[in-house]
mmCIF file with all atom_site columns, C-alpha atoms in Angstrom:
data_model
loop_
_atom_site.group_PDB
_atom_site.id
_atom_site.type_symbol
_atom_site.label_atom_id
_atom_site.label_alt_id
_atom_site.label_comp_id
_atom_site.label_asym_id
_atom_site.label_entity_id
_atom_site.label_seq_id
_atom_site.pdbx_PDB_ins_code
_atom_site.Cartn_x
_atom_site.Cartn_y
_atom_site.Cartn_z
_atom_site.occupancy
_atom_site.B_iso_or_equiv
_atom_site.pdbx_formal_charge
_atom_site.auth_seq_id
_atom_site.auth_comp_id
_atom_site.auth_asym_id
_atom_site.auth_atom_id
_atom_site.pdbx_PDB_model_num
ATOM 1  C CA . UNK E 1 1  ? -39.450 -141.926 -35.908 1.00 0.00 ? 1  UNK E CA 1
ATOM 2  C CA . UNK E 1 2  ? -36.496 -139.660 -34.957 1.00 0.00 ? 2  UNK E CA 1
ATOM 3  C CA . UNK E 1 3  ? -37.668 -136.659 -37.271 1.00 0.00 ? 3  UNK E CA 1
ATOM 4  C CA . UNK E 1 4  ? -40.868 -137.376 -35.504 1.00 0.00 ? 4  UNK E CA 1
ATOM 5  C CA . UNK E 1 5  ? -39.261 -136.741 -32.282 1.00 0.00 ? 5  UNK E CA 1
ATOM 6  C CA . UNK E 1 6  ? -37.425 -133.703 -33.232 1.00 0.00 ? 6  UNK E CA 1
ATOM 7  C CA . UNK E 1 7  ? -40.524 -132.228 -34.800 1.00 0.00 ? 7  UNK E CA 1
ATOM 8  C CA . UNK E 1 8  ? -42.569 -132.898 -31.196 1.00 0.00 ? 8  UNK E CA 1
ATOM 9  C CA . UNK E 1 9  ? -39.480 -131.417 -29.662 1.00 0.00 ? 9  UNK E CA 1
ATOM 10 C CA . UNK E 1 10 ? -39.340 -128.029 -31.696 1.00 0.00 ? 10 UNK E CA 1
ATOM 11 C CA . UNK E 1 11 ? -43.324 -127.910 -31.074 1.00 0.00 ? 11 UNK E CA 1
ATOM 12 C CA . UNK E 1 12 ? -43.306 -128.176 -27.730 1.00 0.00 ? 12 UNK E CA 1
ATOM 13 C CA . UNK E 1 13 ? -40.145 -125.057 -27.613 1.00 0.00 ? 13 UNK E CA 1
ATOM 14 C CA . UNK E 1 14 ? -42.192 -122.704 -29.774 1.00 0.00 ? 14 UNK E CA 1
ATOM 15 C CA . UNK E 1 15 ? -45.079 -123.282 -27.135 1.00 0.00 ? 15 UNK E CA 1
ATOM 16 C CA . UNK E 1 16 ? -43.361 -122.826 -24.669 1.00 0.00 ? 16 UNK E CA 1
ATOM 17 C CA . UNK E 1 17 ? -41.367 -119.408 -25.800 1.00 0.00 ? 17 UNK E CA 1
ATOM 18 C CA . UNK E 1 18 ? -44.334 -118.292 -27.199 1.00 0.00 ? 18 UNK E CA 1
ATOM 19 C CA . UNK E 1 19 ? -45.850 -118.711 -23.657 1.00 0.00 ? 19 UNK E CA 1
ATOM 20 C CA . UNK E 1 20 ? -42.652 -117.727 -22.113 1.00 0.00 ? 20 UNK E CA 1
ATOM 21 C CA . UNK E 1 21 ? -42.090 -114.469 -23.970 1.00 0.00 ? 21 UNK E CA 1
ATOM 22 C CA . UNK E 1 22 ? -45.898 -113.380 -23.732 1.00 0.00 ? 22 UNK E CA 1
ATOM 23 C CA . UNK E 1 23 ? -45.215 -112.890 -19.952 1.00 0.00 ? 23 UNK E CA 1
ATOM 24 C CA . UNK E 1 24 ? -42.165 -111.382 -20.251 1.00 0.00 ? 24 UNK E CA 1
ATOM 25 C CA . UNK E 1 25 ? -43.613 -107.946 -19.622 1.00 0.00 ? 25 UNK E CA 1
ATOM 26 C CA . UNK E 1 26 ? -44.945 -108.699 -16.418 1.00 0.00 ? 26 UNK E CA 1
ATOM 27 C CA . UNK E 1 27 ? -41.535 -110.374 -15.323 1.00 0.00 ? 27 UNK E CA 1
ATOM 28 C CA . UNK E 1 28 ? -38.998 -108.000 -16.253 1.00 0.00 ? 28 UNK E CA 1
ATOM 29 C CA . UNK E 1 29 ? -40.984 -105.337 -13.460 1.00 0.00 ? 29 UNK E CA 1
ATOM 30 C CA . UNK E 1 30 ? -40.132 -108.214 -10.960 1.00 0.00 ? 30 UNK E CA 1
ATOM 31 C CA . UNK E 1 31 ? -37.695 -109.679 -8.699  1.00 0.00 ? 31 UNK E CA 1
ATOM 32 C CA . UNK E 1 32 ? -36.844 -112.593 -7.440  1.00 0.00 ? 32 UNK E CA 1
ATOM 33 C CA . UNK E 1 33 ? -40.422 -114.247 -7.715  1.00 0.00 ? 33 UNK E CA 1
ATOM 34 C CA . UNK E 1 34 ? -41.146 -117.911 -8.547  1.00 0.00 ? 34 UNK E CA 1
ATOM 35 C CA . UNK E 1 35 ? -41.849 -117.659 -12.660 1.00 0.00 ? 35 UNK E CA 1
ATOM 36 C CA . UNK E 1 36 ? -43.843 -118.994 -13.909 1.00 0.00 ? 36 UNK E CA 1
ATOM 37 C CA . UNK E 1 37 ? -46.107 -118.699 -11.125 1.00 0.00 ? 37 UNK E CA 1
ATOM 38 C CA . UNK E 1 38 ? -46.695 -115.368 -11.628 1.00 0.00 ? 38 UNK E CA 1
ATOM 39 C CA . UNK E 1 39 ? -50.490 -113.554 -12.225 1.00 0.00 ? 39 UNK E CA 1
ATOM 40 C CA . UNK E 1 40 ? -51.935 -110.399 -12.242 1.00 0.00 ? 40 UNK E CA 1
ATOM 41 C CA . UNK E 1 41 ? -55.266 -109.347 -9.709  1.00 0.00 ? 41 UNK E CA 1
ATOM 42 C CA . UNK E 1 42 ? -56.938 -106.063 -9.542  1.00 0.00 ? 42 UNK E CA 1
ATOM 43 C CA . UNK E 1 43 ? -56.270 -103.917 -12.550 1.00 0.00 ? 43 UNK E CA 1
ATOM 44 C CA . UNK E 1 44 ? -57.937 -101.117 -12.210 1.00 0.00 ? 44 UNK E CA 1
ATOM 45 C CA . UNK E 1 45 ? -57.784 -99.019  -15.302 1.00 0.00 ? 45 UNK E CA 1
ATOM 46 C CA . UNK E 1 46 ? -58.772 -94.996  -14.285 1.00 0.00 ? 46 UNK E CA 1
ATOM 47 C CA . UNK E 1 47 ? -59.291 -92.171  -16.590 1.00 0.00 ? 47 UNK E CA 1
ATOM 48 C CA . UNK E 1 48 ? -56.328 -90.123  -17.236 1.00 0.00 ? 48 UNK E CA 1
ATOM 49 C CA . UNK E 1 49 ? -54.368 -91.919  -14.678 1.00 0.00 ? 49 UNK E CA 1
ATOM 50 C CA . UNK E 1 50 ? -53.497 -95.215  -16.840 1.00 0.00 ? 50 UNK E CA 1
ATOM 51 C CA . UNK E 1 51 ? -53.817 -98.741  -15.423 1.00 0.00 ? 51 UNK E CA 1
ATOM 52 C CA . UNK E 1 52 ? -52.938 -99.820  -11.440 1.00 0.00 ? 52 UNK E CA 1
ATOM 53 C CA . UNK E 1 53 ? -52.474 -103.305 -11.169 1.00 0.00 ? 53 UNK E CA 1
ATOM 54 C CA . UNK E 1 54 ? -50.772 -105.487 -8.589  1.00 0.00 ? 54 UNK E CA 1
ATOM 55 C CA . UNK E 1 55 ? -48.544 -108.356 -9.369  1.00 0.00 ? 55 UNK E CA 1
ATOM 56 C CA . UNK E 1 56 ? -48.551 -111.660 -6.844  1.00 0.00 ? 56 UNK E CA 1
ATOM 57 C CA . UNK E 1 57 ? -47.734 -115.038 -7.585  1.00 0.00 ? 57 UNK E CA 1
ATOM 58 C CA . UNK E 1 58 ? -48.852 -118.547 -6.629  1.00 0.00 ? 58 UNK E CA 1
ATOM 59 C CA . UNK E 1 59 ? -47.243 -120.884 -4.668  1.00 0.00 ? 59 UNK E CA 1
ATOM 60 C CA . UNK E 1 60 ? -46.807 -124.303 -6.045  1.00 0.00 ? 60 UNK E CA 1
ATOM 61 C CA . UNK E 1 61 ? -49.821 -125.603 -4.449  1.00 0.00 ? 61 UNK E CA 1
ATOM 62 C CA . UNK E 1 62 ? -51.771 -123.584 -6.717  1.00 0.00 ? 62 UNK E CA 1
ATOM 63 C CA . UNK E 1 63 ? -50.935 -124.740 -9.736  1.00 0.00 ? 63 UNK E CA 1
ATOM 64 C CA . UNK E 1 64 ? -53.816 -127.274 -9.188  1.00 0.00 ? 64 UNK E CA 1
ATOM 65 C CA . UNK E 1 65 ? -56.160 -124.820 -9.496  1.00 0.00 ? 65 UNK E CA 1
ATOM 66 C CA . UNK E 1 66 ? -54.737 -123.443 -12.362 1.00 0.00 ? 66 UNK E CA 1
ATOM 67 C CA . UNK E 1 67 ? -52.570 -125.537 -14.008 1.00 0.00 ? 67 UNK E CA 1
ATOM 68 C CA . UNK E 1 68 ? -52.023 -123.817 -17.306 1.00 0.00 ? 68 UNK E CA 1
ATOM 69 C CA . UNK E 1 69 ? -48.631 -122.136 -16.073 1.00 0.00 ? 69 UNK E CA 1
ATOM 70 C CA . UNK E 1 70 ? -47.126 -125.656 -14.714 1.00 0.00 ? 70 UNK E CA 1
ATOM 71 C CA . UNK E 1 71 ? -47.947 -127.240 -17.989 1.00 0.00 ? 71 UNK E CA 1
ATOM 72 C CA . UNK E 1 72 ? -46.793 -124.898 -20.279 1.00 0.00 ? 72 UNK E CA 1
ATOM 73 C CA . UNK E 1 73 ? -43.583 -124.613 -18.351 1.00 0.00 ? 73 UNK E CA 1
ATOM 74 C CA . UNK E 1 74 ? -42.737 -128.164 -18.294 1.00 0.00 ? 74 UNK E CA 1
ATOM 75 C CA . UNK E 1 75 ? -44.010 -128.281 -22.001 1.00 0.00 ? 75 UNK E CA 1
ATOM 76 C CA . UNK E 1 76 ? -41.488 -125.674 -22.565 1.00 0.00 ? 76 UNK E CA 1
ATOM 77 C CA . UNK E 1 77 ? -38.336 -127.887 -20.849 1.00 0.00 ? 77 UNK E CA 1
ATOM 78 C CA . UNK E 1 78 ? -39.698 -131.126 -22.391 1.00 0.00 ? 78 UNK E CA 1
ATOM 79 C CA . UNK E 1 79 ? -38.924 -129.576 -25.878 1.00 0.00 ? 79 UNK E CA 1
ATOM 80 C CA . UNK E 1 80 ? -35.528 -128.513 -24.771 1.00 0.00 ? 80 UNK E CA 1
ATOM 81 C CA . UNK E 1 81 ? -34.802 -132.262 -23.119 1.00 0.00 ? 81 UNK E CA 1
ATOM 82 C CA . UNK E 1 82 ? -36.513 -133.681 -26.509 1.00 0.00 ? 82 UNK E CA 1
ATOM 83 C CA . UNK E 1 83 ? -33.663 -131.378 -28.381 1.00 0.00 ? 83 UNK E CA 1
ATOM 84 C CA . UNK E 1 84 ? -31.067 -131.765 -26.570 1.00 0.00 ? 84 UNK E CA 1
ATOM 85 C CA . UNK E 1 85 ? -31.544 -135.348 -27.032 1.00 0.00 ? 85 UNK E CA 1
ATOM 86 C CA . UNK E 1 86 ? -31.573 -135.953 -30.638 1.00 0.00 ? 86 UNK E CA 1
ATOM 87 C CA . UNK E 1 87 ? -28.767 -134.008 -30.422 1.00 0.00 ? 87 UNK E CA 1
ATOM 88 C CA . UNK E 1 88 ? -26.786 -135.887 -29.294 1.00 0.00 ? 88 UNK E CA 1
ATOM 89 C CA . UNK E 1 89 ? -28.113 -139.144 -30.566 1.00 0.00 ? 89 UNK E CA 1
ATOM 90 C CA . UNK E 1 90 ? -27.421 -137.727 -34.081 1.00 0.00 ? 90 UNK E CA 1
ATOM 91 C CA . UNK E 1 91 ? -24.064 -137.034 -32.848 1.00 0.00 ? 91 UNK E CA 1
ATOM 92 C CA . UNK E 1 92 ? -23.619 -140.846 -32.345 1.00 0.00 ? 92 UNK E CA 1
#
């Protein structure tokens, strides 16, 4: 049962980096925005020119619509909770 926990644990961390770290482009062009609430809206791609795009973000109340950004998030703390505490249960 506890290697069961810590495998769930370091599942639910490489989901959630994975996740984390395939947005990272589009955060490190922004400041002080609410991650991971964060999406893209009208790219525009034009010839010669290269892409235009605009960056905006949700506000909480939208993650009901779209809820894949609030679950991978707290998928992505869960794991770290989950390792932190075997942790220190094995420390015990």
């Amino acid at each position: 049962m506890k290697t069961r926990l810590l495998i769930i644990g370091i599942v639910f961390l490489i989901f959630g980096l994975v996740n984390f770290f395939r947005y990272v482009p589009i955060m490190l062009t922004l400041i002080n925005l609410p991650f991971p609430f964060v999406h893209l809206y009208n790219v525009i791609s034009s010839e010669g020119q290269g892409t235009h795009i605009q960056i905006g973000y949700m506000p909480i109340d939208e993650a009901i619509n779209d809820p894949y950004w609030l679950v991978w998030s707290l998928i992505l703390y869960g794991g770290i909770g989950i390792i932190i505490f075997e942790i220190c249960r094995k420390r015990k």
